[in-house]
Coordinates of C-alpha atoms and ligand atoms in Angstrom, one line a residue:
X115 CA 0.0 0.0 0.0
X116 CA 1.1 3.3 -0.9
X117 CA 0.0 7.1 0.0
X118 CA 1.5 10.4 -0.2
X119 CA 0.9 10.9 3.5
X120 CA 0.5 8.6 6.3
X121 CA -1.5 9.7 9.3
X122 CA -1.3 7.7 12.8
X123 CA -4.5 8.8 15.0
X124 CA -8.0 9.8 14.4
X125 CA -8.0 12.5 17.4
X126 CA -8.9 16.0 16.2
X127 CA -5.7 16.7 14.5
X128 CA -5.4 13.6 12.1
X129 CA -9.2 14.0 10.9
X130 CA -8.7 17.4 10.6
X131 CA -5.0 17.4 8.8
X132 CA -6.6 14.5 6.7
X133 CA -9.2 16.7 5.6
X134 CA -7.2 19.6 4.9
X135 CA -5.1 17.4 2.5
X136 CA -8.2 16.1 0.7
X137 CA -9.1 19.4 -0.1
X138 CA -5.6 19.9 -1.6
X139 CA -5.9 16.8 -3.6
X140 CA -3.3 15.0 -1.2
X141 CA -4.2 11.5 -0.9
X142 CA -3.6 10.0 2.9
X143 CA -4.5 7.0 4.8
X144 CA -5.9 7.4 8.2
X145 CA -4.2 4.4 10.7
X146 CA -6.1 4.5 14.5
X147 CA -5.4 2.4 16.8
X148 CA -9.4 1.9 18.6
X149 CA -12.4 1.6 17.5
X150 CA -15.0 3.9 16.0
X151 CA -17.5 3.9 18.9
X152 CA -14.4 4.5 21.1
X153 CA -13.1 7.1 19.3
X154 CA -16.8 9.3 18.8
X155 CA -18.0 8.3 22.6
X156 CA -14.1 9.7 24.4
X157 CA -15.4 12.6 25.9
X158 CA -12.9 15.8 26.1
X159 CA -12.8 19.2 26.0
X160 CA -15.1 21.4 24.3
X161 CA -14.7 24.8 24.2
X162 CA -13.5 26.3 20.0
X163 CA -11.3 29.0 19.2
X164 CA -12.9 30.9 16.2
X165 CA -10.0 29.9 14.0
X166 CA -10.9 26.2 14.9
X167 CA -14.7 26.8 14.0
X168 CA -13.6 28.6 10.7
X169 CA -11.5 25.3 10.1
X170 CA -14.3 23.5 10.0
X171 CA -16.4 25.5 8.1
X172 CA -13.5 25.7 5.8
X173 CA -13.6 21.8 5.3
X174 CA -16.9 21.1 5.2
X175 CA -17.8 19.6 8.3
X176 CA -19.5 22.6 10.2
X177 CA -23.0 21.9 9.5
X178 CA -24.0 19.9 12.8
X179 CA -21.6 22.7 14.4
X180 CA -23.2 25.6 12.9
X181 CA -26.6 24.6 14.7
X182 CA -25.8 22.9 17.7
X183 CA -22.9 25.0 18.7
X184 CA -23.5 28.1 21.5
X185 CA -21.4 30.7 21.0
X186 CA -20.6 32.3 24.3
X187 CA -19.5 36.1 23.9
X188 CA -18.0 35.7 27.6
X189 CA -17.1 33.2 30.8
X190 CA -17.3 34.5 34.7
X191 CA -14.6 34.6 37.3
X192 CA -15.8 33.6 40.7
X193 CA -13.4 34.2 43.6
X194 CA -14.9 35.5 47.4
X195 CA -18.3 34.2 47.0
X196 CA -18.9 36.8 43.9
X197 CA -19.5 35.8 40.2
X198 CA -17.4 38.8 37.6
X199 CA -17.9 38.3 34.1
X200 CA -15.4 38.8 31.5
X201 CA -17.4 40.2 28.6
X202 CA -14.5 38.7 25.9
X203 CA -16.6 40.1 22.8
X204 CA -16.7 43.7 24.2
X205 CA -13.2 43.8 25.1
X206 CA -11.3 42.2 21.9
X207 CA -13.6 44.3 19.6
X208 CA -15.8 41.0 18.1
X209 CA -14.1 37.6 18.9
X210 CA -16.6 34.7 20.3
X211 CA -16.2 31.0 21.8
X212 CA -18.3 28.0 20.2
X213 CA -19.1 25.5 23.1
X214 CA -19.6 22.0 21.2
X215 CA -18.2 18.7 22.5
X216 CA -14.6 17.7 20.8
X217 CA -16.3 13.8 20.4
X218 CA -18.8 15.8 17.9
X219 CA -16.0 17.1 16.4
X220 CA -14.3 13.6 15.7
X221 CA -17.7 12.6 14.9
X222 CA -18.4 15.1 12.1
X223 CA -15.1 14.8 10.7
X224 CA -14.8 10.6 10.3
X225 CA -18.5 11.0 9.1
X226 CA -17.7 13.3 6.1
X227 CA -14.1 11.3 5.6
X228 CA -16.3 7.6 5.4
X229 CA -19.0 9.7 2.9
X230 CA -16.1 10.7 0.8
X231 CA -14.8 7.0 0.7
X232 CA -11.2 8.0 1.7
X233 CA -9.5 5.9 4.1
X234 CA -9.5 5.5 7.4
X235 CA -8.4 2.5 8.9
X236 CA -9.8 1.7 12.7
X237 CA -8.3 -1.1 15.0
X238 CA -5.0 -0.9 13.8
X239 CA -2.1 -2.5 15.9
X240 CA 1.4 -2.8 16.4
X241 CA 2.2 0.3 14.2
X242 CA 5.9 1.0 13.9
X243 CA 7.8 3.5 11.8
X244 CA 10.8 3.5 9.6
X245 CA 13.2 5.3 7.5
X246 CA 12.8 8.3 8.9
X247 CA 15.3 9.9 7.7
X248 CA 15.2 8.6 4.3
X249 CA 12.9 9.7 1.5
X250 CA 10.7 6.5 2.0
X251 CA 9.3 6.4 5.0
X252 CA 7.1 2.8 6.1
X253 CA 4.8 2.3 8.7
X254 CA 4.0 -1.5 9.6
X255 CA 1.4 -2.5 11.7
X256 CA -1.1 -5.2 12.1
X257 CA -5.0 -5.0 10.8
X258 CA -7.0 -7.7 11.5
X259 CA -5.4 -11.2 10.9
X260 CA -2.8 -9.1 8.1
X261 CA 0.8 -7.8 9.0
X262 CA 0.6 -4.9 6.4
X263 CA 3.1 -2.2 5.3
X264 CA 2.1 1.6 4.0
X265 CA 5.2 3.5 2.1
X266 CA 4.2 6.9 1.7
X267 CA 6.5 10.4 1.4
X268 CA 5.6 11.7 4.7
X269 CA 3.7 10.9 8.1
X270 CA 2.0 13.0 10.3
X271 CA 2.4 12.0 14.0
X272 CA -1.2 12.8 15.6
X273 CA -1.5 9.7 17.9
X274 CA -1.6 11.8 20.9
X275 CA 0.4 12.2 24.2
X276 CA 0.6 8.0 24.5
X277 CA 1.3 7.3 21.3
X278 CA 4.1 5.7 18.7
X279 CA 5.3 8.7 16.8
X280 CA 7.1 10.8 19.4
X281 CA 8.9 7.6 21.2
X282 CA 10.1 6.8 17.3
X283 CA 12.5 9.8 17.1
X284 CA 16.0 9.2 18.8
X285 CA 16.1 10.6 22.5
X286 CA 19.0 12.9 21.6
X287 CA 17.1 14.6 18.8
X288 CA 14.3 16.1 21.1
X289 CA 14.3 18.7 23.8
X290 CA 11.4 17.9 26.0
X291 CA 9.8 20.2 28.8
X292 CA 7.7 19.2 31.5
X293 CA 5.5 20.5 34.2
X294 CA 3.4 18.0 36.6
X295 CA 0.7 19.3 38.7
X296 CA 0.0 18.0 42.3
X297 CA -4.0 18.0 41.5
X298 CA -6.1 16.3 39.0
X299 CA -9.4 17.1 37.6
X300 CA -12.9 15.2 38.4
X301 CA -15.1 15.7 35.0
X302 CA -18.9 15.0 34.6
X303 CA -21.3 15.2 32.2
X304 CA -24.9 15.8 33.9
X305 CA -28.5 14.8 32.5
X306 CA -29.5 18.5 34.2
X307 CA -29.6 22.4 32.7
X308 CA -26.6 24.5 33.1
X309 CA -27.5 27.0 35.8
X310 CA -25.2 29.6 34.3
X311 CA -25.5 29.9 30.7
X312 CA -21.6 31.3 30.4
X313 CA -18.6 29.3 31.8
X314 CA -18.1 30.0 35.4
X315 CA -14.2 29.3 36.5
X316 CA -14.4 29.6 40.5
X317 CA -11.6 29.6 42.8
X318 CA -12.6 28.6 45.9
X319 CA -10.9 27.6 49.4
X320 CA -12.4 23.7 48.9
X321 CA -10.4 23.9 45.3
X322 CA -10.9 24.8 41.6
X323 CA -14.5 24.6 40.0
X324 CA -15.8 24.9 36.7
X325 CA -19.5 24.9 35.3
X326 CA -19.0 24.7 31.5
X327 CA -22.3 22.1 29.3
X328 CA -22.6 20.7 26.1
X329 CA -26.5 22.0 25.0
X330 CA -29.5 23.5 26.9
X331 CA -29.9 20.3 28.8
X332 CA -26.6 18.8 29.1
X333 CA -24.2 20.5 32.1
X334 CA -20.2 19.6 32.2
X335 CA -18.5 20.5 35.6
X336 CA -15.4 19.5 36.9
X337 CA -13.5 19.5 40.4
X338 CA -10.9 19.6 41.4
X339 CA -9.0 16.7 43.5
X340 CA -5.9 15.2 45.0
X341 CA -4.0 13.3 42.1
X342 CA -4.1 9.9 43.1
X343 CA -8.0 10.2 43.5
X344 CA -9.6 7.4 42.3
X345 CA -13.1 7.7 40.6
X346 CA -14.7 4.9 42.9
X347 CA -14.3 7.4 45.5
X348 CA -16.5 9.8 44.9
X349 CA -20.2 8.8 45.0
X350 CA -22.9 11.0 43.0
X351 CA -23.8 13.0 46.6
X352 CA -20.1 13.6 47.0
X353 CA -19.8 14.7 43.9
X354 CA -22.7 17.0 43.8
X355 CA -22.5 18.5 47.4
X356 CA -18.9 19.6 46.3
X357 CA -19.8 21.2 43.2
X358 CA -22.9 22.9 45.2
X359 CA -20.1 24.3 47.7
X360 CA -17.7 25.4 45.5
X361 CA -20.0 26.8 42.7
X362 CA -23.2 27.9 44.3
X363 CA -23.4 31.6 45.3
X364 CA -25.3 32.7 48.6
X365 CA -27.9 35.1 46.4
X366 CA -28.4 33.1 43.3
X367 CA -30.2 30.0 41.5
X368 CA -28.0 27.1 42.7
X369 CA -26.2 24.4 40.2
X370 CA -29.2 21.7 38.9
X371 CA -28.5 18.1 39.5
X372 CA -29.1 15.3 37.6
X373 CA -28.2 12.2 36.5
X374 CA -24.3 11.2 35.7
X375 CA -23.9 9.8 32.1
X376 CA -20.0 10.3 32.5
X377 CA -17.3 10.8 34.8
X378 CA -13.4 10.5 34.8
X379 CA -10.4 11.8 36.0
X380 CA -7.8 14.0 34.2
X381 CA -4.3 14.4 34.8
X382 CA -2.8 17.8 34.4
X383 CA 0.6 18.2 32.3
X384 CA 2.2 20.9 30.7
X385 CA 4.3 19.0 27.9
X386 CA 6.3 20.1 24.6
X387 CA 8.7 18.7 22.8
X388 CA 10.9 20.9 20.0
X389 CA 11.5 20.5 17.5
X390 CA 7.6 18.9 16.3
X391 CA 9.6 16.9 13.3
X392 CA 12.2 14.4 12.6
X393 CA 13.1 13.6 9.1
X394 CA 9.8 12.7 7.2
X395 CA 8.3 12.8 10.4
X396 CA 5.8 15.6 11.6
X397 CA 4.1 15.6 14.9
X398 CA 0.7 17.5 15.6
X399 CA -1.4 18.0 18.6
X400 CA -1.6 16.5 21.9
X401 CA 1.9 14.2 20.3
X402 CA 4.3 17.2 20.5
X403 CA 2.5 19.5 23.5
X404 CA 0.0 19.1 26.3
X405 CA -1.4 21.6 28.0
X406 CA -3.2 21.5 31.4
X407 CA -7.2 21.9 30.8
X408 CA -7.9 25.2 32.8
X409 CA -7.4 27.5 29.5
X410 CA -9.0 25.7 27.0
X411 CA -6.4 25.3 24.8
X412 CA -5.7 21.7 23.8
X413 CA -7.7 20.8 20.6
X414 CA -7.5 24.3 19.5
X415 CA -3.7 23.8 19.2
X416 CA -4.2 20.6 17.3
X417 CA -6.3 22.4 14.8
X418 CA -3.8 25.2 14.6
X419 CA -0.9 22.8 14.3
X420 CA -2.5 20.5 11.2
X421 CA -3.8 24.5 9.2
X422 CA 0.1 25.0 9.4
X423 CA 1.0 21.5 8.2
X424 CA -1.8 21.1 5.9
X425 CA -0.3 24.6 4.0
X426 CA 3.0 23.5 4.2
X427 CA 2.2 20.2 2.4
X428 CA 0.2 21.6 -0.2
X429 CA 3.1 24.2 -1.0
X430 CA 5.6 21.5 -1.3
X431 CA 3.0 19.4 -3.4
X432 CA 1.7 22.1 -5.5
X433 CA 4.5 24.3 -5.5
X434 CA 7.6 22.5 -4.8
X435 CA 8.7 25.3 -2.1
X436 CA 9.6 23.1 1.0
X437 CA 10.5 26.4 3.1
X438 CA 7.0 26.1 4.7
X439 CA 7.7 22.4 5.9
X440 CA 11.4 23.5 7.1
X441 CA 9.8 26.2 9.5
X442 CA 6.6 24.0 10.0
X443 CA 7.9 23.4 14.0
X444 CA 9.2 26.9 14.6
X445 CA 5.8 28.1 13.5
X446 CA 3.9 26.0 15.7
X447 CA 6.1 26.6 18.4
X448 CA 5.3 29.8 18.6
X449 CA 1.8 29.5 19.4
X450 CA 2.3 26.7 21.6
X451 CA 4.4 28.6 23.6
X452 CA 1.8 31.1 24.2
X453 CA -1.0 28.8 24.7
X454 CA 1.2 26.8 27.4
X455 CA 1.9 30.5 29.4
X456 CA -1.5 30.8 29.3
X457 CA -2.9 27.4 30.7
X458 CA -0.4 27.3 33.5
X459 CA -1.4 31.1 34.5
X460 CA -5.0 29.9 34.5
X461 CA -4.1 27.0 36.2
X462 CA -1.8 28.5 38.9
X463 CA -4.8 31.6 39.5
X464 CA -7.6 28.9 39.8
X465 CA -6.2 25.9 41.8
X466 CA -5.4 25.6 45.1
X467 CA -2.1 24.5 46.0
X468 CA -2.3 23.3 49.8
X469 CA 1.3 25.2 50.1
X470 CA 2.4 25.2 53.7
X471 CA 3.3 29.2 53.4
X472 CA 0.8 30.6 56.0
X473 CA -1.6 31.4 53.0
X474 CA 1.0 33.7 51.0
X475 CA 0.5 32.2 47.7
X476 CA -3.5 32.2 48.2
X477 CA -3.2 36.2 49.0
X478 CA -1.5 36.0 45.7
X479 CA -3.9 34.5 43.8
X480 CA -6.8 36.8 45.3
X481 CA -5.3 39.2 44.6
X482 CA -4.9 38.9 40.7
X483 CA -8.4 37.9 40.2
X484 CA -9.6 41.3 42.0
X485 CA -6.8 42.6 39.7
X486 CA -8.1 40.6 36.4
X487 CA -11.6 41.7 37.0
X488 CA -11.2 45.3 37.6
X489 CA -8.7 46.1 35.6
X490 CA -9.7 46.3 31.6
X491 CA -5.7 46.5 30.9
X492 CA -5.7 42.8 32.3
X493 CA -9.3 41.6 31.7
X494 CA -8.6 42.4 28.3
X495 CA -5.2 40.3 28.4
X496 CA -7.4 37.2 29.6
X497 CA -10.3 37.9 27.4
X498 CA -7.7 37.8 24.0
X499 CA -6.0 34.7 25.2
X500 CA -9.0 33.0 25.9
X501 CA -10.5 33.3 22.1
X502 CA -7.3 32.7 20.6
X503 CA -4.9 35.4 19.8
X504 CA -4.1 35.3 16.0
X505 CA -0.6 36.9 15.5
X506 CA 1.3 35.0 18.2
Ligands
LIG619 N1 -1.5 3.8 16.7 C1 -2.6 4.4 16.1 N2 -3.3 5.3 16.8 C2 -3.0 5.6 18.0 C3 -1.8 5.1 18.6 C4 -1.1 4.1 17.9 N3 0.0 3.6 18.4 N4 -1.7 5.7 19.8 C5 -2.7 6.5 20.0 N5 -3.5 6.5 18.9 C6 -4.7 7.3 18.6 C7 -5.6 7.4 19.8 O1 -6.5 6.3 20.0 C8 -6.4 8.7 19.5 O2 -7.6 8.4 18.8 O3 -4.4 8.6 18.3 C9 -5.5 9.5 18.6 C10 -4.9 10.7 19.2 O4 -6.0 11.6 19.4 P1 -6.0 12.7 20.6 O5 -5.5 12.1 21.9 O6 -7.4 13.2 20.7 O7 -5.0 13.8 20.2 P2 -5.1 15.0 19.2 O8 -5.8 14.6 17.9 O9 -3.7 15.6 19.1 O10 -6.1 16.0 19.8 C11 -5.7 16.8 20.9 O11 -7.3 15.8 22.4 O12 -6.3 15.0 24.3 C12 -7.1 15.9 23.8 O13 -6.9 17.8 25.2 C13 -6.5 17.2 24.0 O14 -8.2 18.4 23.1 C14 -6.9 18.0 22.8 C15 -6.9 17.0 21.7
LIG620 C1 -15.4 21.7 28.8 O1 -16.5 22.2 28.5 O2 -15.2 20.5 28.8 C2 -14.3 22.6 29.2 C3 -14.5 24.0 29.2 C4 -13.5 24.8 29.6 C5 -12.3 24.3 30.0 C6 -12.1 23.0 30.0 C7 -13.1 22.1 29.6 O3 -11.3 25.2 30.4

């Protein structure tokens, strides 16, 4: 089997990089390693950048998006048992989140690929790659009962954090930085209406809170708790009574309940490796850079990562310039960079940190909320990071 590029993972940034390269009139072949109900049902993130939603449109797949998505024009800050919204659209002169579930994403995306009868190929195992740096690169893996073997000219690493393509390239040619957090996250998805129709990020002395939902009757909240937490620990009341102490204010509506159709526990990381390519290899999204959830960033950097790769492809393709592939990492990085600053700030204002330093770092904390909220120099700051900035 051959194909001009070979994609490992059918996250966000292999659909959408294999899209892109459709629409180029790049052929690619689509190698995942679980299923397809696994793949639509993983429930992430969900909040897009309006580059990400223009993405989408660009390619096709923003149909479902365009009517079931809410744009939000801003989220609220809660800190001191006081709710301050951050009106984004006011103060970047326009921009706008869409709220709509990353699974939908995936699902839209392998929906339009399967209509289009271009390849993707679920339940693949074992895949390894060679000849990296050569001009023939090979991926092997198993499907089915078949050992099989795809040459192509490039591959596009986009098998996530966990996967093959990263580990492939030789220790000594990656620099790698790393931040661990001492918390995790507790995530549900609740059969009950958001109270708050905006995002509510709430610092509070229990720990971090957030009320975000995925349509008019669907609510996603998170918590969040010790690292080593396991989920059989908390039981539904648990679970509710601490997002009812953390979230609910003394004067308003509190949070609805409902019944759990999800939960799980997240990690936090702060991950990127440089450069994103190796030879014939290119890594996008969640394989070259993690970022911790609090800013939102995550598949919006996938997306951004696979518009840059997708160009560069198409320019050495249709143009034979391979300038834009050469600066394909440095261009990322750029935008990584900003988007990792800006999930650790988030992360480090929101959290608690159980720091034995008589409360110093919690005065800290308080004190650049009041700051962020009051001050339209640095509300504004938070606002423009938070849609996506677009010159990086
Ligand atoms: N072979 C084939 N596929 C693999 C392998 C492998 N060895 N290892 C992992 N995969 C697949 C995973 O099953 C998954 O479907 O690669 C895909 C990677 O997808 P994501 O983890 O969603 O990563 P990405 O597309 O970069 O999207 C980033 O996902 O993790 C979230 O917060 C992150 O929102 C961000 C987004
Ligand atoms: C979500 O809706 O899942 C969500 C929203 C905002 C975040 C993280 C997750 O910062």
């Amino acid at each position: 089997m051959h194909t001009q590029v070979a994609i490992i993972g059918a996250g966000p940034a292999g659909l959408a990089l294999a899209h892109v390269l459709h629409q180029h009139g790049i052929a690619s072949v689509v190698l995942e390693h679980r299923d397809r109900a696994y793949v639509e049902g993983r429930v992430r993130a969900g909040v897009l950048e309006q580059g990400t939603v223009d993405l989408l449109h660009e390619l096709g797949v923003g149909e479902r998006l365009r009517r079931e998505g809410l744009v939000h024009h801003g989220f609220y800050l809660q800190f001191e048992g006081e709710r301050h919204r951050i009106d984004m659209h006011e103060l970047t002169g326009g921009s706008a989140i869409t709220v709509y579930g990353q699974q939908e994403v995936v699902k839209d995306l392998i929906a339009t690929r399967l209509e289009q009868g271009e390849p993707i190929l679920f339940e693949v195992a074992d895949v390894t790659l060679h000849g990296l740096d050569g001009d023939r690169p090979r991926v092997r893996f198993r499907h089915g009962d078949e050992a099989r073997e795809l040459t192509c000219d490039y591959i596009a690493g986009c098998d996530g954090f966990h996967g093959v393509c990263r580990p492939s390239i030789p220790a000594g040619a990656l620099t790698v930085y790393q931040k661990i957090y001492p918390f995790a996250w507790l995530g549900i998805l609740a059969q009950a209406a958001p109270a708050s129709a905006e995002l509510i990020y709430a610092y509070h002395e229990r720990g971090f809170a957030l009320q975000s939902m995925r349509s008019p009757t669907v609510s996603r909240l998170y918590l969040q708790c010790p690292l080593d937490d396991q989920i059989a620990q908390w039981s539904d009341d648990r679970i509710w009574s601490e997002l009812h102490a953390r979230l609910d204010l003394a004067d308003g509506p509190p949070l609805n309940d409902g019944p759990i159709i999800e939960r799980g526990i997240t990690a936090f990381r702060s991950f990127v490796v440089e450069p994103m390519q190796y030879g014939r290899l290119f890594l996008a999204g969640d394989a070259a850079h993690t970022v911790p959830p609090t800013g939102a960033k995550g598949m919006n950097l996938a997306i951004a990562d696979v518009r840059v790769l997708g160009a560069a492809l198409a320019a050495h393709y249709h143009a034979g310039r391979n300038d834009l592939l050469a600066a394909y990492s440095a261009t990322c990085l750029r935008r990584v960079w900003r988007a990792e600053h800006f999930s650790w700030y988030m992360t480090s204002m929101l959290h608690r940190f159980g720091e034995d330093d008589g409360g110093f770092q919690h005065q800290l904390q308080l004190s650049q909320l009041r700051y962020t909220v009051g001050s339209r120099a640095a509300a504004t700051s938070i606002a423009e990071n938070y849609t996506g900035i677009v010159r990086v």
